[in-house]
């Protein structure tokens, strides 16, 4: 079995109102020194294979077809 993590983030230059709201909330809670916040999402996925190359290819395909909107989001795949 292979465990992996797919991290999806907004591309640079894409507006991130949720990240901005989180930044304001952190400031309101008294956390100092937070310059900016960009939000994203993380998927932890288990694949029933021991073939690392096949798993990475499948995870990339999953990301491109469903997990990320590749028009506005970047993604990275990490086998853990």
Coordinates of C-alpha atoms in Angstrom, one line a residue:
X1 CA 0.0 0.0 0.0
X2 CA 1.2 3.5 -0.8
X3 CA 0.2 6.5 1.1
X4 CA 0.4 9.9 -0.6
X5 CA -0.4 13.5 0.0
X6 CA -1.7 15.8 -2.7
X7 CA -1.4 19.5 -1.9
X8 CA -3.5 22.0 -4.0
X9 CA -2.8 25.7 -3.8
X10 CA -4.0 28.7 -5.8
X11 CA -1.6 29.9 -8.5
X12 CA 0.3 33.1 -7.9
X13 CA -1.7 36.0 -9.0
X14 CA -5.1 34.4 -8.4
X15 CA -7.1 36.4 -5.9
X16 CA -7.6 34.5 -2.6
X17 CA -10.4 36.1 -0.6
X18 CA -10.6 33.3 1.9
X19 CA -6.9 33.6 2.6
X20 CA -7.3 37.3 3.1
X21 CA -10.2 36.8 5.5
X22 CA -8.1 34.3 7.5
X23 CA -5.2 36.8 7.6
X24 CA -7.6 39.5 9.0
X25 CA -9.0 37.0 11.5
X26 CA -5.5 36.1 12.7
X27 CA -4.7 39.8 13.1
X28 CA -8.0 40.2 15.1
X29 CA -7.0 37.4 17.4
X30 CA -3.8 39.1 18.2
X31 CA -1.3 37.1 16.2
X32 CA 1.4 39.5 15.1
X33 CA 3.8 39.3 12.2
X34 CA 1.5 37.4 9.8
X35 CA 2.3 39.0 6.4
X36 CA -0.1 37.2 4.2
X37 CA -2.1 34.0 4.1
X38 CA -2.9 31.8 1.1
X39 CA -5.4 29.0 1.6
X40 CA -5.3 25.6 -0.1
X41 CA -6.3 22.0 0.4
X42 CA -4.7 18.7 1.3
X43 CA -5.8 15.2 0.3
X44 CA -4.3 12.2 2.0
X45 CA -4.8 9.2 -0.3
X46 CA -4.0 5.5 0.1
X47 CA -3.5 3.4 -3.0
X48 CA -3.6 -0.4 -3.0
X49 CA -0.4 -0.9 -4.9
X50 CA 3.3 -1.1 -4.2
X51 CA 4.3 0.3 -7.6
X52 CA 5.5 3.8 -6.8
X53 CA 5.7 5.0 -10.4
X54 CA 2.2 3.8 -11.2
X55 CA 0.9 5.4 -8.0
X56 CA 2.5 8.8 -8.8
X57 CA 1.0 8.7 -12.3
X58 CA -2.4 7.9 -11.0
X59 CA -2.2 10.6 -8.4
X60 CA -1.2 13.1 -11.0
X61 CA -4.1 12.0 -13.2
X62 CA -6.5 12.3 -10.2
X63 CA -5.2 15.8 -9.5
X64 CA -5.6 17.0 -13.1
X65 CA -9.1 15.5 -13.5
X66 CA -10.7 16.1 -10.1
X67 CA -8.7 17.3 -7.2
X68 CA -7.4 20.6 -8.7
X69 CA -8.8 23.1 -11.0
X70 CA -5.6 23.5 -13.1
X71 CA -6.8 26.8 -14.6
X72 CA -6.3 28.5 -11.2
X73 CA -4.6 25.9 -9.0
X74 CA -1.3 24.2 -8.8
X75 CA -0.8 20.8 -7.1
X76 CA 2.0 18.7 -5.8
X77 CA 2.1 15.0 -5.1
X78 CA 4.2 13.5 -2.3
X79 CA 4.4 9.8 -1.6
X80 CA 4.8 9.4 2.1

